[in-house]
Each structure stands twice: as C-alpha cells, then as structure tokens.
Amino acid sequence: MKRDILPIASLFMLAAATALGQSPAAFEVASIKQAAPYTMEAVHSGQMKVGLKVDGARAEFGAMTLTDLVSRAYRVRTFQVSGPGWMGSERFDIIAKLPQGSSPDQIPEMLQALLAERFKLTLRRETRDFPVYALVVTKSGGLKITARPTDYDPTVKATARPMTLDAYSDMLSRAVDRPVVDMTGLKGEYMLSLNRIMQEMGKQMAARGPGSSSVPPEMASGPADSGAFEIVQDLGLKLEPRRLPLPLLVIDHIEKSATEN
C-alpha cells in the first residue's frame, strides 16, 4: 500500500497546534523572488545582502539558497540537508510579515510552513555518519581567545566581535573540505577577529564555484588546501578529523520555484 508523505513542517506544527488549541505558526504574507546572480563582489560592496534580517514585524531573507532556508527552518547545519544539487545554487529573496503577537523565535516554524506551502517541501529525518572536523582546544598552549566582556559595547569599532564557537564552526565549514562541529565544550560568546577566516571563506567558495553555500558530505575526503588550520591554531584551537553520527534531513520533494500566494 502506498504511503503518502506529508510535509514534515505541516505535520509537526499541526500536532503541536492541536495540542495547544492554536493555529500553526505562519507568516501573514510573504513575497518570494529569484535573487540576482551571486558574486562575492556584490556581497562585499553591499549590493547583495545575504542572510536573515528582522526589523519589527518584517523578516527579510536575502539571497538564500533553498539549502540555506531548509537548514534555518529546521535548525540544522547546511551539510545536514540532503537534496538535489541545485538547492545549493538557486537563490531567493523573501520578504515576510510576522503575525501580530508573534516572536522572532518562531521564524523557523513559520519558514517551515512557507517551504511546505510555496515550495511543496516534503522530507524525512535520518541519522548518518559524517566525516567532519571536530573543533577542540589544543592540549598544549591552551585557549588564546577571551570571553565576551560584560561591558562589551557593540557601537565601538573593534577588530574582534563576540561569537559562539558553534557559529564560528559554521564559518570554518565554508573554508575547509569537511563540516566543522564545535566539540570544545565551551559555552557563551568569545571575542573573535573574522577578517582572516572570511578571506579564506571567499577563496574556498570561489574555488568551488559561485553557487556553493557549504561543503556537501560526499566532497569530504582529505585535508583541504586551506589556511583555516593555521588560523584556528593561532586561537589555541585545532581541527581534528573524525566521523560522527549526526541528524540528516533527506529531501523527498521540493519545487525549483515558489507558487504564488
């Protein structure tokens, strides 16, 4: 007997909403357009905004691939999304309105509903072993970065900015040949200078082609020709090759373009 595959986004949100007697979280309205061709020059010049920006009840997703959108919607890293190759190259600009009384914390669930409705997304969850780099603290020398000071002032220009090591690992993943997983055990934010790693990210992404948002698991083989290893070493950190069982979202179906409202 054939089993229908429901959009997981709709299924989970419907179950939660039924239990609470509420409607599933969803944007009031959303505009979805194909983004302009992605280039590092457009990003560096400010002509192209990449990522999520929330201003009041307005959420803007700039030049994001469907792989990026799915990973943000389900709170996983991009390498944990397995689907057609074009998901990492086709980019979209989305402007959405949050319903009154909602919180930005609900945006992932709203994005799940949007992907299910407008891109007809269906997926399933699995666990697979991944070749990764574990970000760890070096045994000799110790950590060479400092925690975010309590009196940190974001309006003051500085070479370093506060960031969690999990977020920093995501950046490192774009500069090496394997996904990077934070296994330092360190919580909170640390002051990190991002100039060198961003330059390395740009070099590696240019080498892979303009559409690539991260390293797919099948590309993970040996150490990349990357300066990221030296960069993390200067921070008192190290990238160790390992294999880890991690959650994976397998895309069963997704449309290349969005349906109209």
PDB file of N, CA, C and O in Angstrom, residues 21-54:
ATOM      1  N   GLY A  21      -4.330  23.919  21.051  1.00  0.00           N
ATOM      2  CA  GLY A  21      -5.555  24.578  20.649  1.00  0.00           C
ATOM      3  C   GLY A  21      -5.287  25.867  19.888  1.00  0.00           C
ATOM      4  O   GLY A  21      -6.086  26.791  19.921  1.00  0.00           O
ATOM      5  N   GLN A  22      -4.153  25.939  19.166  1.00  0.00           N
ATOM      6  CA  GLN A  22      -3.768  27.136  18.436  1.00  0.00           C
ATOM      7  C   GLN A  22      -3.560  26.809  16.969  1.00  0.00           C
ATOM      8  O   GLN A  22      -3.412  25.657  16.576  1.00  0.00           O
ATOM      9  N   SER A  23      -3.510  27.883  16.139  1.00  0.00           N
ATOM     10  CA  SER A  23      -3.203  27.707  14.730  1.00  0.00           C
ATOM     11  C   SER A  23      -1.698  27.553  14.565  1.00  0.00           C
ATOM     12  O   SER A  23      -0.929  28.140  15.322  1.00  0.00           O
ATOM     13  N   PRO A  24      -1.242  26.755  13.573  1.00  0.00           N
ATOM     14  CA  PRO A  24       0.190  26.618  13.344  1.00  0.00           C
ATOM     15  C   PRO A  24       0.824  27.968  13.030  1.00  0.00           C
ATOM     16  O   PRO A  24       0.204  28.834  12.425  1.00  0.00           O
ATOM     17  N   ALA A  25       2.079  28.155  13.442  1.00  0.00           N
ATOM     18  CA  ALA A  25       2.797  29.399  13.180  1.00  0.00           C
ATOM     19  C   ALA A  25       3.016  29.560  11.686  1.00  0.00           C
ATOM     20  O   ALA A  25       3.439  28.629  11.008  1.00  0.00           O
ATOM     21  N   ALA A  26       2.722  30.731  11.169  1.00  0.00           N
ATOM     22  CA  ALA A  26       2.897  31.009   9.744  1.00  0.00           C
ATOM     23  C   ALA A  26       3.005  32.512   9.541  1.00  0.00           C
ATOM     24  O   ALA A  26       2.454  33.303  10.320  1.00  0.00           O
ATOM     25  N   PHE A  27       3.732  32.912   8.495  1.00  0.00           N
ATOM     26  CA  PHE A  27       3.800  34.322   8.146  1.00  0.00           C
ATOM     27  C   PHE A  27       2.435  34.792   7.668  1.00  0.00           C
ATOM     28  O   PHE A  27       1.668  34.037   7.069  1.00  0.00           O
ATOM     29  N   GLU A  28       2.128  36.062   7.927  1.00  0.00           N
ATOM     30  CA  GLU A  28       0.872  36.618   7.422  1.00  0.00           C
ATOM     31  C   GLU A  28       0.879  36.656   5.908  1.00  0.00           C
ATOM     32  O   GLU A  28      -0.106  36.320   5.249  1.00  0.00           O
ATOM     33  N   VAL A  29       1.978  37.125   5.337  1.00  0.00           N
ATOM     34  CA  VAL A  29       2.137  37.211   3.884  1.00  0.00           C
ATOM     35  C   VAL A  29       3.617  37.155   3.580  1.00  0.00           C
ATOM     36  O   VAL A  29       4.450  37.540   4.417  1.00  0.00           O
ATOM     37  N   ALA A  30       3.967  36.649   2.409  1.00  0.00           N
ATOM     38  CA  ALA A  30       5.379  36.549   2.046  1.00  0.00           C
ATOM     39  C   ALA A  30       5.545  36.755   0.546  1.00  0.00           C
ATOM     40  O   ALA A  30       4.801  36.184  -0.259  1.00  0.00           O
ATOM     41  N   SER A  31       6.539  37.561   0.190  1.00  0.00           N
ATOM     42  CA  SER A  31       6.911  37.771  -1.203  1.00  0.00           C
ATOM     43  C   SER A  31       8.197  37.002  -1.482  1.00  0.00           C
ATOM     44  O   SER A  31       9.176  37.150  -0.753  1.00  0.00           O
ATOM     45  N   ILE A  32       8.193  36.169  -2.528  1.00  0.00           N
ATOM     46  CA  ILE A  32       9.353  35.347  -2.865  1.00  0.00           C
ATOM     47  C   ILE A  32       9.780  35.664  -4.291  1.00  0.00           C
ATOM     48  O   ILE A  32       8.976  35.550  -5.229  1.00  0.00           O
ATOM     49  N   LYS A  33      11.026  36.080  -4.465  1.00  0.00           N
ATOM     50  CA  LYS A  33      11.550  36.410  -5.790  1.00  0.00           C
ATOM     51  C   LYS A  33      12.911  35.761  -5.987  1.00  0.00           C
ATOM     52  O   LYS A  33      13.653  35.555  -5.036  1.00  0.00           O
ATOM     53  N   GLN A  34      13.210  35.440  -7.253  1.00  0.00           N
ATOM     54  CA  GLN A  34      14.535  34.924  -7.587  1.00  0.00           C
ATOM     55  C   GLN A  34      15.564  36.016  -7.325  1.00  0.00           C
ATOM     56  O   GLN A  34      15.377  37.163  -7.696  1.00  0.00           O
ATOM     57  N   ALA A  35      16.653  35.650  -6.649  1.00  0.00           N
ATOM     58  CA  ALA A  35      17.695  36.629  -6.340  1.00  0.00           C
ATOM     59  C   ALA A  35      18.602  36.842  -7.546  1.00  0.00           C
ATOM     60  O   ALA A  35      18.680  36.002  -8.448  1.00  0.00           O
ATOM     61  N   ALA A  36      19.281  37.977  -7.546  1.00  0.00           N
ATOM     62  CA  ALA A  36      20.261  38.262  -8.592  1.00  0.00           C
ATOM     63  C   ALA A  36      21.409  37.264  -8.497  1.00  0.00           C
ATOM     64  O   ALA A  36      21.622  36.648  -7.450  1.00  0.00           O
ATOM     65  N   PRO A  37      22.166  37.076  -9.584  1.00  0.00           N
ATOM     66  CA  PRO A  37      23.307  36.146  -9.542  1.00  0.00           C
ATOM     67  C   PRO A  37      24.256  36.476  -8.405  1.00  0.00           C
ATOM     68  O   PRO A  37      24.596  37.635  -8.175  1.00  0.00           O
ATOM     69  N   TYR A  38      24.686  35.442  -7.704  1.00  0.00           N
ATOM     70  CA  TYR A  38      25.535  35.615  -6.527  1.00  0.00           C
ATOM     71  C   TYR A  38      26.987  35.806  -6.933  1.00  0.00           C
ATOM     72  O   TYR A  38      27.540  35.021  -7.705  1.00  0.00           O
ATOM     73  N   THR A  39      27.597  36.878  -6.428  1.00  0.00           N
ATOM     74  CA  THR A  39      29.034  37.084  -6.597  1.00  0.00           C
ATOM     75  C   THR A  39      29.593  37.631  -5.286  1.00  0.00           C
ATOM     76  O   THR A  39      28.910  38.358  -4.559  1.00  0.00           O
ATOM     77  N   MET A  40      30.844  37.295  -4.992  1.00  0.00           N
ATOM     78  CA  MET A  40      31.485  37.808  -3.789  1.00  0.00           C
ATOM     79  C   MET A  40      31.636  39.322  -3.874  1.00  0.00           C
ATOM     80  O   MET A  40      31.561  40.019  -2.863  1.00  0.00           O
ATOM     81  N   GLU A  41      31.833  39.837  -5.096  1.00  0.00           N
ATOM     82  CA  GLU A  41      31.971  41.284  -5.266  1.00  0.00           C
ATOM     83  C   GLU A  41      30.689  42.002  -4.864  1.00  0.00           C
ATOM     84  O   GLU A  41      30.733  43.047  -4.206  1.00  0.00           O
ATOM     85  N   ALA A  42      29.535  41.428  -5.243  1.00  0.00           N
ATOM     86  CA  ALA A  42      28.252  42.045  -4.882  1.00  0.00           C
ATOM     87  C   ALA A  42      28.041  42.030  -3.381  1.00  0.00           C
ATOM     88  O   ALA A  42      27.493  42.980  -2.808  1.00  0.00           O
ATOM     89  N   VAL A  43      28.485  40.968  -2.722  1.00  0.00           N
ATOM     90  CA  VAL A  43      28.345  40.867  -1.266  1.00  0.00           C
ATOM     91  C   VAL A  43      29.243  41.881  -0.576  1.00  0.00           C
ATOM     92  O   VAL A  43      28.814  42.629   0.307  1.00  0.00           O
ATOM     93  N   HIS A  44      30.518  41.936  -0.981  1.00  0.00           N
ATOM     94  CA  HIS A  44      31.484  42.829  -0.329  1.00  0.00           C
ATOM     95  C   HIS A  44      31.127  44.303  -0.551  1.00  0.00           C
ATOM     96  O   HIS A  44      31.370  45.145   0.318  1.00  0.00           O
ATOM     97  N   SER A  45      30.534  44.615  -1.707  1.00  0.00           N
ATOM     98  CA  SER A  45      30.177  46.005  -1.995  1.00  0.00           C
ATOM     99  C   SER A  45      28.870  46.429  -1.350  1.00  0.00           C
ATOM    100  O   SER A  45      28.513  47.615  -1.364  1.00  0.00           O
ATOM    101  N   GLY A  46      28.141  45.477  -0.780  1.00  0.00           N
ATOM    102  CA  GLY A  46      26.861  45.796  -0.150  1.00  0.00           C
ATOM    103  C   GLY A  46      25.690  45.779  -1.099  1.00  0.00           C
ATOM    104  O   GLY A  46      24.553  46.054  -0.703  1.00  0.00           O
ATOM    105  N   GLN A  47      25.928  45.446  -2.375  1.00  0.00           N
ATOM    106  CA  GLN A  47      24.832  45.406  -3.340  1.00  0.00           C
ATOM    107  C   GLN A  47      23.920  44.197  -3.116  1.00  0.00           C
ATOM    108  O   GLN A  47      22.762  44.199  -3.508  1.00  0.00           O
ATOM    109  N   MET A  48      24.474  43.167  -2.492  1.00  0.00           N
ATOM    110  CA  MET A  48      23.688  41.968  -2.205  1.00  0.00           C
ATOM    111  C   MET A  48      23.748  41.673  -0.713  1.00  0.00           C
ATOM    112  O   MET A  48      24.829  41.575  -0.139  1.00  0.00           O
ATOM    113  N   LYS A  49      22.591  41.565  -0.082  1.00  0.00           N
ATOM    114  CA  LYS A  49      22.502  41.226   1.331  1.00  0.00           C
ATOM    115  C   LYS A  49      22.165  39.746   1.458  1.00  0.00           C
ATOM    116  O   LYS A  49      21.172  39.278   0.902  1.00  0.00           O
ATOM    117  N   VAL A  50      23.005  39.026   2.166  1.00  0.00           N
ATOM    118  CA  VAL A  50      22.819  37.585   2.325  1.00  0.00           C
ATOM    119  C   VAL A  50      22.507  37.267   3.780  1.00  0.00           C
ATOM    120  O   VAL A  50      23.184  37.752   4.687  1.00  0.00           O
ATOM    121  N   GLY A  51      21.449  36.477   3.989  1.00  0.00           N
ATOM    122  CA  GLY A  51      21.105  36.083   5.352  1.00  0.00           C
ATOM    123  C   GLY A  51      19.778  36.653   5.798  1.00  0.00           C
ATOM    124  O   GLY A  51      19.038  37.262   5.021  1.00  0.00           O
ATOM    125  N   LEU A  52      19.472  36.478   7.074  1.00  0.00           N
ATOM    126  CA  LEU A  52      18.196  36.906   7.649  1.00  0.00           C
ATOM    127  C   LEU A  52      18.345  38.214   8.407  1.00  0.00           C
ATOM    128  O   LEU A  52      19.270  38.370   9.208  1.00  0.00           O
ATOM    129  N   LYS A  53      17.437  39.129   8.146  1.00  0.00           N
ATOM    130  CA  LYS A  53      17.361  40.382   8.894  1.00  0.00           C
ATOM    131  C   LYS A  53      15.928  40.553   9.376  1.00  0.00           C
ATOM    132  O   LYS A  53      14.982  40.445   8.596  1.00  0.00           O
ATOM    133  N   VAL A  54      15.764  40.807  10.671  1.00  0.00           N
ATOM    134  CA  VAL A  54      14.434  41.002  11.253  1.00  0.00           C
ATOM    135  C   VAL A  54      14.328  42.427  11.767  1.00  0.00           C
ATOM    136  O   VAL A  54      15.158  42.874  12.560  1.00  0.00           O
TER     137      VAL A  54
END
